């Protein structure tokens, strides 16, 4: 064992017999090396922990230390040398993404300044840790190909004395990557207790240089001599199932919630995936299965990218939370459930999730399970309605010849041979069956709220501010979410990848980030520990109850809005079958006109207040004489005298107008 600092356990190992060596890497190394004892290599899905003879076989596996999730801070990472700041040690994080510009300060990994075997990347765990393995990737870049093909591992307690990782009496050289993106896991022959760990590259891609991204597997150990490392992280008091759920476990949890709260929950399927898995949703309402006049409908969607698991777990936790709190009489939850019809779809891409789940969260990589079984990206698979609207606006066809409030799906998109995933068709059908007023789509990978439009108006631009006519409302909604999220308001939080969204309040217009034709305008949330993420997001996931609203009774009416001293706003979406209308508006005064075929239009001023409840604005429409005549004739009734007189007056007025025109 190594000399240790006072109060720190000695660094120790336990040797195992050397396993058989795998085949040599396909790419030619830049430096020669003799045959070396090989480490244990295994898939994370079957990795059962530290193969130490002093440990029991049931010891749980050690989790990632937190380079990817940012639990490991930049100050905990050091390197022997760096090419430049954008390729510094702080960028050597697993799955980190580079910027689109070559040479910027947000690049996709750590790269050493020299190409020799004396380079290293060091991670400080800040406490005694049982290290059990390392996962590596190459550099994420659209400009170069760089990755490490083999490396050594060293451990220390004080950064002065270092001990190599050995298999028996021989130092281990670990085989590494064959391409930039595929993760490679190397489990140590025996667990090692230390504070510091170094990755020391030995060979690398012959046409590249020393670059890597990494995640360390390790179990933090208690250190009674150091109060600083005692766990003071706030814990949630919610009794929820904080673990990852595959498809079977997800279905079981939803059934459990439904059994506990049958009066306010309903499980239903919106369709099936390509492989036949049901896309199950849960409705939470005081009258599940019924649309109620005056009660808005809201939906959360998660798992559009199958390997982005956090949104799925947050929605499952939200189901449990609303059930438990409603039963406990929480007044805010009771009000939410009784005044809002909530729909939760935790997995839009169940096939993709199952694909990634089989490999494990680390070894599945960035792309495995992201798309559907047919390799379709659901976030680009919806109909492009923006182009049709903008073409109509350029030709001055809006709103008289082309609607700007409910654009029909193009005919080509409905053809059987169109490249439309069954998951996408199911969601579109779902959206057409329910009069949703608002929705949010939960992604993983960045900590930001995006709002429409997601597609740039200038077709050849990759980024362009492209707001909707409702931009103030969307910005307000995004800001409310971002400013209530604990992680987003943390001033010390570092950027996830290559964009610092904190400068813009952690919100961004989707097209101004990157153009995404055929998207659903998502709300993106980052990934981390489920319990921590739930604690940070619970309030905003729950608070969906602040609405602006008006009207009920005419299923085919159309509203037009004009805000005082500003411009015309698009009308609300189509009403429910019973004529229930909702429109999200910022506080202020609006001139609203209600129209329906066969009725006289009515205009009135509606004031939306700052109060935490909907603003009701009713309209009383009267039938036109022609409509009254149609209804009477349809029933075979006698025409009243007042109606006959009114019809004669209308005919005379029409004749006078025609004569004056001649």
XYZ file of C-alpha atoms in Angstrom:
662
model
C 0.000 0.000 0.000
C 0.982 3.660 -0.510
C 1.796 6.144 2.215
C -1.417 7.969 3.098
C -2.231 11.378 4.420
C -3.403 11.597 8.063
C -6.942 10.318 8.527
C -7.081 8.804 5.012
C -7.261 5.037 4.423
C -4.247 3.484 2.718
C -4.605 2.803 -0.990
C -5.071 -0.929 -1.382
C -5.779 -3.532 -4.042
C -6.741 -7.164 -4.184
C -5.348 -9.178 -7.101
C -7.260 -11.631 -9.267
C -5.967 -14.161 -11.824
C -5.354 -12.438 -15.205
C -8.140 -12.997 -17.740
C -7.553 -13.912 -21.337
C -6.525 -11.098 -23.658
C -8.967 -9.804 -26.285
C -8.074 -9.180 -29.894
C -5.770 -6.284 -30.740
C -7.251 -2.890 -31.712
C -7.859 -2.508 -35.412
C -6.142 0.867 -35.702
C -2.371 0.981 -35.692
C -0.862 2.541 -32.512
C 1.703 5.309 -32.755
C 4.002 3.750 -30.189
C 4.910 0.110 -29.913
C 4.261 -1.903 -26.772
C 4.977 -5.457 -25.689
C 2.188 -7.937 -24.893
C 0.492 -6.805 -21.711
C -1.784 -8.367 -19.097
C -5.341 -7.423 -19.931
C -8.083 -6.134 -17.629
C -11.569 -7.463 -17.154
C -13.856 -6.037 -19.887
C -17.592 -6.320 -19.456
C -20.873 -4.711 -20.380
C -22.269 -2.380 -17.753
C -25.555 -4.243 -17.838
C -23.786 -7.332 -16.434
C -21.164 -5.532 -14.355
C -21.922 -6.483 -10.746
C -19.473 -4.334 -8.850
C -15.976 -4.701 -7.403
C -14.480 -8.179 -7.918
C -12.673 -8.083 -4.552
C -12.418 -11.353 -2.645
C -13.008 -9.438 0.579
C -16.432 -8.275 -0.654
C -19.620 -10.276 -0.791
C -21.059 -11.297 -4.146
C -24.196 -9.239 -3.488
C -22.295 -5.951 -3.172
C -24.006 -3.436 -5.495
C -22.064 -2.050 -8.448
C -20.393 1.325 -8.049
C -22.125 4.174 -9.887
C -20.539 6.838 -12.096
C -18.582 9.403 -10.110
C -20.334 12.218 -11.959
C -18.209 13.664 -14.759
C -21.153 13.523 -17.152
C -23.759 14.743 -14.644
C -21.474 17.595 -13.447
C -21.373 16.317 -9.854
C -17.614 16.361 -10.431
C -16.685 20.039 -10.729
C -14.155 21.548 -13.122
C -11.805 22.159 -10.176
C -11.587 18.386 -9.637
C -10.076 17.781 -13.093
C -6.397 18.297 -13.995
C -4.219 17.340 -16.936
C -0.525 17.085 -17.747
C -1.008 19.471 -20.684
C -3.745 20.863 -22.933
C -3.796 21.980 -26.561
C -5.866 25.048 -25.657
C -8.541 26.092 -23.165
C -11.417 24.675 -25.205
C -9.741 21.246 -24.991
C -8.835 21.513 -21.304
C -9.263 18.897 -18.596
C -12.703 20.324 -17.743
C -13.921 19.202 -21.189
C -12.903 15.565 -20.713
C -16.396 14.592 -19.566
C -18.277 11.559 -20.793
C -20.724 12.306 -23.641
C -19.900 16.036 -23.682
C -20.689 17.638 -27.051
C -18.568 20.130 -28.964
C -19.579 23.421 -30.487
C -20.065 23.718 -34.235
C -17.048 25.995 -34.724
C -13.537 24.583 -34.931
C -11.291 26.001 -32.239
C -13.968 27.494 -29.981
C -13.815 27.397 -26.188
C -16.417 24.629 -25.894
C -14.858 21.618 -27.584
C -15.688 17.934 -27.257
C -13.058 16.477 -24.940
C -9.620 16.789 -23.363
C -6.623 16.830 -25.729
C -2.991 16.805 -24.619
C -0.488 19.282 -26.033
C 2.174 16.615 -26.624
C 1.941 13.187 -28.201
C 3.894 10.984 -25.793
C 3.235 8.423 -23.061
C 3.738 10.917 -20.238
C 0.341 12.605 -20.659
C -2.450 12.106 -18.122
C -5.927 13.223 -17.089
C -6.451 13.338 -13.314
C -9.704 13.187 -11.358
C -9.907 14.174 -7.688
C -12.767 12.336 -5.943
C -12.242 14.618 -2.895
C -12.735 11.678 -0.534
C -11.698 8.041 -0.189
C -13.368 6.170 -3.046
C -13.465 2.531 -4.095
C -12.661 2.802 -7.797
C -13.913 -0.090 -9.916
C -13.710 0.912 -13.563
C -13.314 3.534 -16.303
C -15.395 4.309 -19.391
C -13.794 6.207 -22.272
C -14.739 7.851 -25.563
C -12.785 9.796 -28.154
C -13.077 13.473 -29.050
C -16.507 14.691 -30.150
C -15.806 16.832 -33.206
C -17.068 17.393 -36.740
C -13.573 18.477 -37.831
C -11.082 15.853 -36.590
C -10.851 12.174 -35.587
C -8.988 11.656 -32.317
C -9.164 8.902 -29.729
C -6.982 6.866 -27.388
C -6.514 3.161 -28.196
C -4.911 2.061 -24.891
C -4.076 3.527 -21.501
C -2.754 2.806 -18.020
C -4.384 3.706 -14.688
C -2.669 5.159 -11.616
C -3.931 5.894 -8.095
C -2.836 8.201 -5.295
C -3.913 9.681 -1.988
C -1.738 12.816 -2.153
C -0.834 13.370 -5.882
C 2.869 12.804 -5.055
C 3.089 9.016 -4.757
C 1.334 7.080 -7.497
C 0.664 3.360 -7.766
C -0.211 1.678 -11.084
C -3.227 -0.547 -11.543
C -1.942 -4.125 -11.567
C -3.270 -7.533 -12.396
C -1.228 -9.691 -10.102
C 2.353 -8.441 -10.353
C 2.079 -6.884 -13.813
C 0.913 -3.366 -14.690
C -2.268 -3.386 -16.745
C -2.576 -1.644 -20.120
C -6.260 -1.226 -20.879
C -7.532 -1.447 -24.478
C -9.557 1.646 -25.287
C -11.519 3.040 -28.219
C -11.763 2.237 -31.932
C -13.865 5.277 -32.871
C -14.756 8.619 -31.268
C -18.250 7.834 -29.961
C -18.628 4.185 -28.923
C -18.115 3.940 -25.134
C -15.648 1.324 -23.880
C -15.838 0.100 -20.283
C -12.828 -1.413 -18.541
C -13.422 -2.901 -15.102
C -10.375 -3.050 -12.870
C -9.027 -6.513 -11.967
C -9.709 -5.539 -8.344
C -11.244 -2.461 -6.717
C -8.808 0.177 -5.492
C -9.391 2.575 -2.609
C -7.840 5.995 -3.186
C -8.705 9.670 -3.619
C -7.064 10.459 -6.964
C -7.103 8.526 -10.223
C -5.145 9.190 -13.431
C -5.690 7.964 -16.962
C -2.330 7.671 -18.727
C -2.735 7.184 -22.543
C -0.254 4.770 -24.124
C -1.369 4.591 -27.760
C -3.784 6.558 -29.903
C -5.306 6.693 -33.366
C -2.428 6.883 -35.850
C -3.815 9.897 -37.757
C -4.874 11.777 -34.631
C -3.648 12.863 -31.230
C -4.301 12.139 -27.519
C -7.911 13.091 -26.862
C -10.546 11.461 -24.667
C -13.752 11.803 -22.692
C -14.287 9.685 -19.616
C -16.487 8.593 -16.745
C -15.133 6.978 -13.574
C -16.989 4.256 -11.686
C -16.511 4.473 -7.947
C -18.200 4.097 -4.560
C -17.518 6.989 -2.144
C -16.466 5.743 1.287
C -17.254 7.374 4.650
C -14.465 9.452 6.139
C -15.195 10.067 9.855
C -12.125 12.324 10.125
C -13.473 14.911 7.688
C -16.766 16.619 8.477
C -16.593 18.515 5.177
C -17.483 15.394 3.243
C -20.512 14.446 5.304
C -23.557 14.245 3.075
C -25.565 17.419 3.647
C -27.459 17.260 0.345
C -31.140 18.190 0.869
C -33.378 15.150 0.623
C -36.957 15.031 -0.556
C -39.574 13.785 1.878
C -41.760 12.424 -0.930
C -42.142 8.654 -0.718
C -41.700 7.913 -4.402
C -40.112 5.155 -6.459
C -36.773 6.782 -7.334
C -35.323 4.256 -9.750
C -35.221 3.588 -13.472
C -38.122 1.637 -14.927
C -38.010 -0.457 -18.069
C -41.220 -0.981 -20.030
C -42.553 -3.757 -17.786
C -41.708 -1.883 -14.575
C -43.248 1.321 -15.983
C -46.534 -0.441 -16.709
C -46.528 -1.983 -13.227
C -45.967 1.377 -11.541
C -48.766 3.010 -13.529
C -51.143 0.180 -12.567
C -50.091 0.594 -8.930
C -50.919 4.322 -9.000
C -54.230 3.615 -10.702
C -55.105 1.035 -8.029
C -54.257 3.497 -5.244
C -56.237 6.372 -6.768
C -58.916 4.842 -9.036
C -61.222 7.851 -8.647
C -58.813 10.346 -10.197
C -56.685 8.249 -12.598
C -57.219 6.386 -15.846
C -54.695 4.440 -17.920
C -55.225 4.365 -21.682
C -53.195 3.677 -24.811
C -52.756 6.244 -27.581
C -51.354 3.652 -30.032
C -48.504 1.193 -30.496
C -44.816 1.453 -31.322
C -43.242 -0.226 -34.347
C -42.482 -3.328 -32.257
C -46.005 -3.409 -30.848
C -45.438 -1.907 -27.396
C -48.420 0.099 -26.175
C -47.841 3.828 -25.774
C -49.603 4.134 -22.443
C -50.725 7.441 -20.940
C -52.290 8.312 -17.620
C -55.098 10.792 -17.172
C -55.409 12.541 -13.805
C -58.678 14.367 -13.194
C -61.602 14.393 -10.789
C -63.717 12.840 -13.572
C -61.303 10.677 -15.574
C -62.502 9.823 -19.049
C -64.634 12.969 -19.421
C -63.993 16.388 -20.905
C -65.626 18.963 -18.643
C -66.680 22.403 -19.804
C -64.505 25.023 -18.158
C -61.679 22.591 -17.371
C -58.527 22.949 -19.514
C -56.602 19.913 -20.782
C -52.831 19.708 -20.388
C -50.254 17.137 -21.450
C -46.679 16.206 -20.608
C -44.752 14.027 -23.078
C -41.403 12.363 -22.339
C -39.144 9.793 -23.948
C -39.326 11.105 -27.508
C -35.673 10.122 -27.656
C -35.683 6.669 -26.115
C -32.332 6.951 -24.319
C -33.260 10.199 -22.547
C -34.603 8.597 -19.402
C -35.002 11.474 -16.951
C -38.275 12.847 -18.335
C -39.815 9.369 -18.199
C -38.947 8.968 -14.515
C -40.091 12.491 -13.613
C -43.533 11.838 -15.109
C -43.810 8.528 -13.269
C -42.872 10.334 -10.051
C -45.431 13.040 -10.862
C -48.161 10.383 -11.153
C -47.252 9.019 -7.724
C -46.977 12.473 -6.190
C -50.354 13.740 -7.421
C -52.036 10.539 -6.241
C -50.473 10.625 -2.765
C -50.987 14.341 -2.216
C -54.585 14.260 -3.443
C -55.359 11.468 -0.993
C -53.611 13.466 1.752
C -55.757 16.530 0.998
C -52.987 18.847 -0.227
C -55.116 21.888 -1.211
C -52.922 22.892 -4.148
C -52.942 19.398 -5.629
C -56.672 18.989 -4.969
C -57.327 22.220 -6.843
C -55.069 21.166 -9.706
C -56.749 17.780 -10.102
C -60.294 19.125 -9.845
C -59.745 22.114 -12.153
C -57.423 20.626 -14.795
C -57.512 17.458 -16.880
C -53.890 16.235 -16.976
C -52.485 13.694 -19.452
C -49.038 12.154 -18.901
C -47.253 10.136 -21.618
C -43.991 8.916 -20.025
C -42.598 7.044 -23.036
C -43.230 8.170 -26.605
C -40.439 5.921 -27.896
C -40.637 2.685 -25.849
C -38.703 0.675 -28.457
C -35.733 3.039 -28.212
C -35.735 2.955 -24.422
C -35.659 -0.843 -24.334
C -32.743 -0.868 -26.786
C -30.698 1.495 -24.605
C -31.805 -0.214 -21.382
C -30.293 -3.541 -22.446
C -26.821 -1.978 -22.775
C -27.016 0.201 -19.683
C -26.986 3.951 -19.222
C -23.258 4.410 -19.806
C -22.476 1.903 -22.558
C -25.457 2.774 -24.737
C -23.718 5.985 -25.806
C -25.305 9.123 -27.216
C -27.180 7.573 -30.150
C -28.152 4.048 -29.050
C -31.916 4.038 -28.506
C -32.271 7.711 -29.355
C -34.231 6.946 -32.496
C -37.042 4.478 -33.075
C -36.530 0.876 -34.145
C -36.850 2.155 -37.749
C -34.074 4.731 -37.074
C -36.509 7.661 -37.241
C -35.849 10.718 -35.082
C -39.304 11.515 -33.705
C -38.238 15.091 -32.975
C -37.961 15.687 -36.744
C -40.857 13.501 -37.848
C -43.901 15.746 -37.476
C -45.411 17.618 -40.408
C -43.726 20.886 -41.397
C -46.602 23.353 -41.015
C -44.340 26.395 -40.693
C -43.397 26.562 -44.377
C -47.034 26.463 -45.494
C -47.936 29.276 -43.085
C -45.006 31.480 -44.062
C -45.674 30.985 -47.785
C -49.296 32.008 -47.228
C -48.193 35.082 -45.269
C -45.775 36.098 -48.020
C -48.635 35.822 -50.542
C -51.011 37.835 -48.279
C -53.419 34.914 -47.935
C -53.657 35.008 -44.128
C -56.171 34.877 -42.547
C -58.904 35.135 -45.205
C -57.731 32.368 -47.561
C -55.350 30.493 -45.273
C -55.960 29.937 -41.535
C -53.322 30.978 -39.050
C -54.866 29.238 -36.047
C -55.388 25.639 -37.152
C -53.320 24.552 -40.135
C -54.429 21.249 -41.651
C -51.874 18.454 -42.024
C -50.596 18.291 -45.630
C -52.110 15.526 -47.721
C -48.734 13.986 -48.624
C -48.053 13.436 -44.935
C -51.107 11.185 -44.551
C -50.156 8.770 -47.339
C -49.471 5.197 -46.267
C -45.996 5.255 -47.857
C -44.974 8.512 -46.137
C -41.937 8.256 -43.831
C -43.950 8.744 -40.682
C -43.307 6.579 -37.632
C -46.292 4.812 -36.051
C -45.339 6.583 -32.815
C -45.686 9.958 -34.568
C -49.055 9.045 -36.093
C -50.285 7.946 -32.661
C -49.344 11.272 -31.067
C -50.950 13.280 -33.889
C -54.166 11.286 -33.524
C -53.983 11.857 -29.761
C -53.624 15.619 -30.265
C -56.625 15.660 -32.580
C -58.832 13.712 -30.159
C -58.188 15.921 -27.124
C -58.448 19.755 -27.026
C -55.091 20.336 -25.331
C -54.543 23.941 -24.275
C -50.880 23.578 -23.361
C -48.195 20.911 -23.463
C -44.540 20.383 -22.608
C -42.121 17.874 -24.099
C -39.364 16.729 -21.724
C -35.953 15.956 -23.218
C -32.573 15.183 -21.681
C -29.059 16.431 -22.359
C -29.327 20.207 -21.756
C -30.754 22.389 -19.014
C -32.851 24.899 -20.933
C -36.468 25.652 -21.840
C -37.090 26.173 -25.545
C -40.210 27.712 -27.040
C -41.630 28.004 -30.611
C -40.782 28.261 -33.369
C -38.210 25.499 -33.595
C -37.629 25.999 -37.334
C -35.868 28.988 -38.888
C -37.896 31.059 -41.333
C -34.837 31.511 -43.561
C -34.550 27.915 -44.758
C -30.767 27.905 -45.268
C -29.899 29.257 -41.815
C -28.991 26.902 -38.991
C -29.860 29.487 -36.320
C -32.260 32.417 -36.481
C -34.604 34.094 -34.023
C -38.037 32.976 -35.260
C -40.759 34.007 -32.797
C -44.456 33.276 -33.047
C -47.184 35.895 -32.721
C -47.601 34.543 -29.170
C -43.943 35.129 -28.308
C -44.660 37.098 -25.088
C -46.792 34.223 -23.756
C -44.230 31.554 -24.603
C -41.387 33.601 -23.127
C -43.398 34.115 -19.953
C -44.199 30.409 -19.634
C -40.563 29.456 -20.245
C -39.315 32.043 -17.755
C -41.726 30.911 -15.047
C -40.454 27.338 -15.387
C -36.775 28.306 -15.531
C -36.882 30.684 -12.566
C -38.575 28.099 -10.353
C -36.165 25.280 -11.168
C -33.502 24.980 -8.452
C -30.752 23.814 -10.797
C -31.425 26.541 -13.347
C -31.231 29.387 -10.824
C -27.946 28.114 -9.383
C -25.443 30.857 -10.192
C -22.499 28.453 -9.908
C -23.862 25.972 -12.427
C -21.550 25.391 -15.370
C -22.821 24.909 -18.951
C -23.628 21.326 -19.894
C -22.019 21.228 -23.343
C -21.246 24.227 -25.535
C -23.967 26.806 -24.786
C -24.248 29.006 -21.691
C -28.020 29.446 -21.488
C -27.786 31.177 -18.099
C -26.933 34.379 -19.989
C -30.444 34.352 -21.467
C -32.261 33.283 -18.308
C -32.029 29.584 -19.276
C -34.631 29.989 -22.029
C -34.205 30.251 -25.785
C -36.257 30.428 -28.945
C -35.879 26.947 -30.451
C -34.887 28.161 -33.926
C -32.335 30.528 -32.419
C -30.622 27.509 -30.840
C -30.692 25.191 -33.857
C -33.328 24.672 -36.508
C -35.506 21.565 -36.125
C -38.097 21.128 -38.912
C -41.005 18.901 -37.911
C -40.502 19.187 -34.142
C -42.919 19.494 -31.218
C -41.274 22.602 -29.666
C -39.926 20.825 -26.577
C -39.100 21.840 -23.063
C -35.676 20.342 -22.485
C -34.415 19.272 -19.093
C -31.049 17.884 -18.107
C -30.145 14.492 -16.696
C -28.967 13.535 -13.225
C -29.946 11.599 -10.134
C -33.688 10.999 -10.226
C -34.306 12.003 -6.606
C -32.287 15.219 -6.959
C -33.959 16.102 -10.251
C -37.397 15.465 -8.749
C -36.627 17.742 -5.790
C -35.484 20.498 -8.130
C -38.397 20.217 -10.589
C -41.361 19.086 -8.496
C -42.891 22.529 -8.119
C -42.905 23.377 -11.821
C -44.032 19.940 -12.944
C -46.984 20.382 -10.611
C -47.899 24.011 -11.216
C -49.811 23.903 -14.499
C -52.860 25.766 -13.289
C -52.441 29.403 -14.350
C -54.543 29.974 -17.447
C -56.264 32.716 -19.422
C -59.675 31.615 -20.741
C -62.949 32.643 -22.309
C -66.172 31.320 -23.680
C -68.166 28.135 -24.005
C -71.162 26.769 -25.881
C -70.456 27.057 -29.670
C -68.470 24.111 -31.004
C -67.676 25.774 -34.374
C -67.058 29.355 -33.344
C -63.920 31.319 -34.203
C -62.348 34.004 -32.032
C -60.121 36.869 -33.114
C -58.045 38.865 -30.633
C -56.628 42.369 -30.599
C -54.512 43.483 -27.661
C -54.873 47.093 -26.584
C -52.248 49.345 -28.229
C -50.525 46.374 -29.893
C -51.116 44.031 -32.783
C -53.569 41.368 -33.792
C -53.021 37.982 -32.161
C -53.824 34.579 -33.631
C -57.123 33.103 -32.466
C -57.237 30.174 -30.051
C -57.055 26.583 -31.251
C -60.234 24.777 -32.294
C -62.676 24.254 -29.437
C -63.727 21.038 -27.809
C -66.736 19.228 -29.202
C -68.940 21.015 -26.659
C -67.646 24.471 -27.545
C -65.156 24.880 -24.678
C -62.612 27.599 -25.551
C -59.296 28.397 -23.906
C -56.587 30.877 -24.809
C -53.318 31.429 -22.927
C -52.732 35.163 -22.552
C -50.458 37.397 -20.541
C -52.171 39.803 -18.119
C -53.708 42.782 -19.909
C -56.780 43.964 -21.842
C -57.837 42.313 -25.097
C -60.509 43.092 -27.668
C -62.086 39.746 -28.492
C -64.502 39.006 -31.338
C -66.539 35.793 -31.367
C -67.972 34.507 -34.646
C -70.014 31.449 -35.571
C -71.810 30.476 -38.751
C -75.440 31.537 -38.577
C -74.839 34.017 -35.733
C -74.100 37.729 -35.481
C -70.473 38.390 -34.408
C -69.986 39.927 -30.985
C -66.987 42.002 -29.843
C -66.128 42.836 -26.246
C -63.158 43.751 -24.081
C -61.767 41.026 -21.825
C -59.337 41.774 -19.022
C -56.864 39.073 -17.965
C -55.734 39.759 -14.405
C -52.688 38.699 -12.412
C -54.814 36.504 -10.167
C -53.981 32.829 -9.885
C -57.134 31.631 -11.629
C -58.704 31.701 -15.109
C -60.466 34.785 -16.416
C -63.935 33.943 -17.712
C -65.160 36.024 -20.631
C -68.592 34.923 -21.916
C -70.240 35.868 -25.216
C -73.940 35.778 -26.070
C -74.439 35.302 -29.816
C -77.830 35.768 -31.506
C -78.933 33.930 -34.621
C -79.123 35.694 -37.953
C -82.527 35.862 -39.698
C -81.315 33.429 -42.375
C -80.262 30.931 -39.713
C -83.640 31.211 -37.975
C -85.388 30.689 -41.333
C -83.292 27.573 -42.093
C -84.118 26.014 -38.742
C -87.867 26.757 -39.043
C -88.079 25.401 -42.596
C -86.100 22.309 -41.569
C -88.709 21.587 -38.898
C -91.652 22.385 -41.217
C -92.846 25.219 -38.982
C -94.635 28.492 -39.708
C -92.499 31.561 -40.303
C -93.175 34.290 -37.650
C -94.227 37.754 -38.847
C -91.243 39.498 -37.282
C -88.890 37.198 -39.180
C -90.718 37.801 -42.481
C -90.446 41.551 -41.922
C -86.757 41.282 -41.109
C -86.070 39.207 -44.252
C -87.894 41.773 -46.467
C -85.751 44.556 -44.983
C -82.592 42.611 -45.762
C -83.670 41.994 -49.374
C -84.497 45.702 -49.913
C -81.127 46.717 -48.448
C -79.359 44.311 -50.787
C -81.249 45.643 -53.850
C -80.380 49.271 -52.986
C -76.743 48.356 -52.671
C -76.757 46.654 -56.075
C -78.404 49.667 -57.771
C -75.889 52.072 -56.239
C -73.051 49.879 -57.453
C -74.426 50.045 -61.041
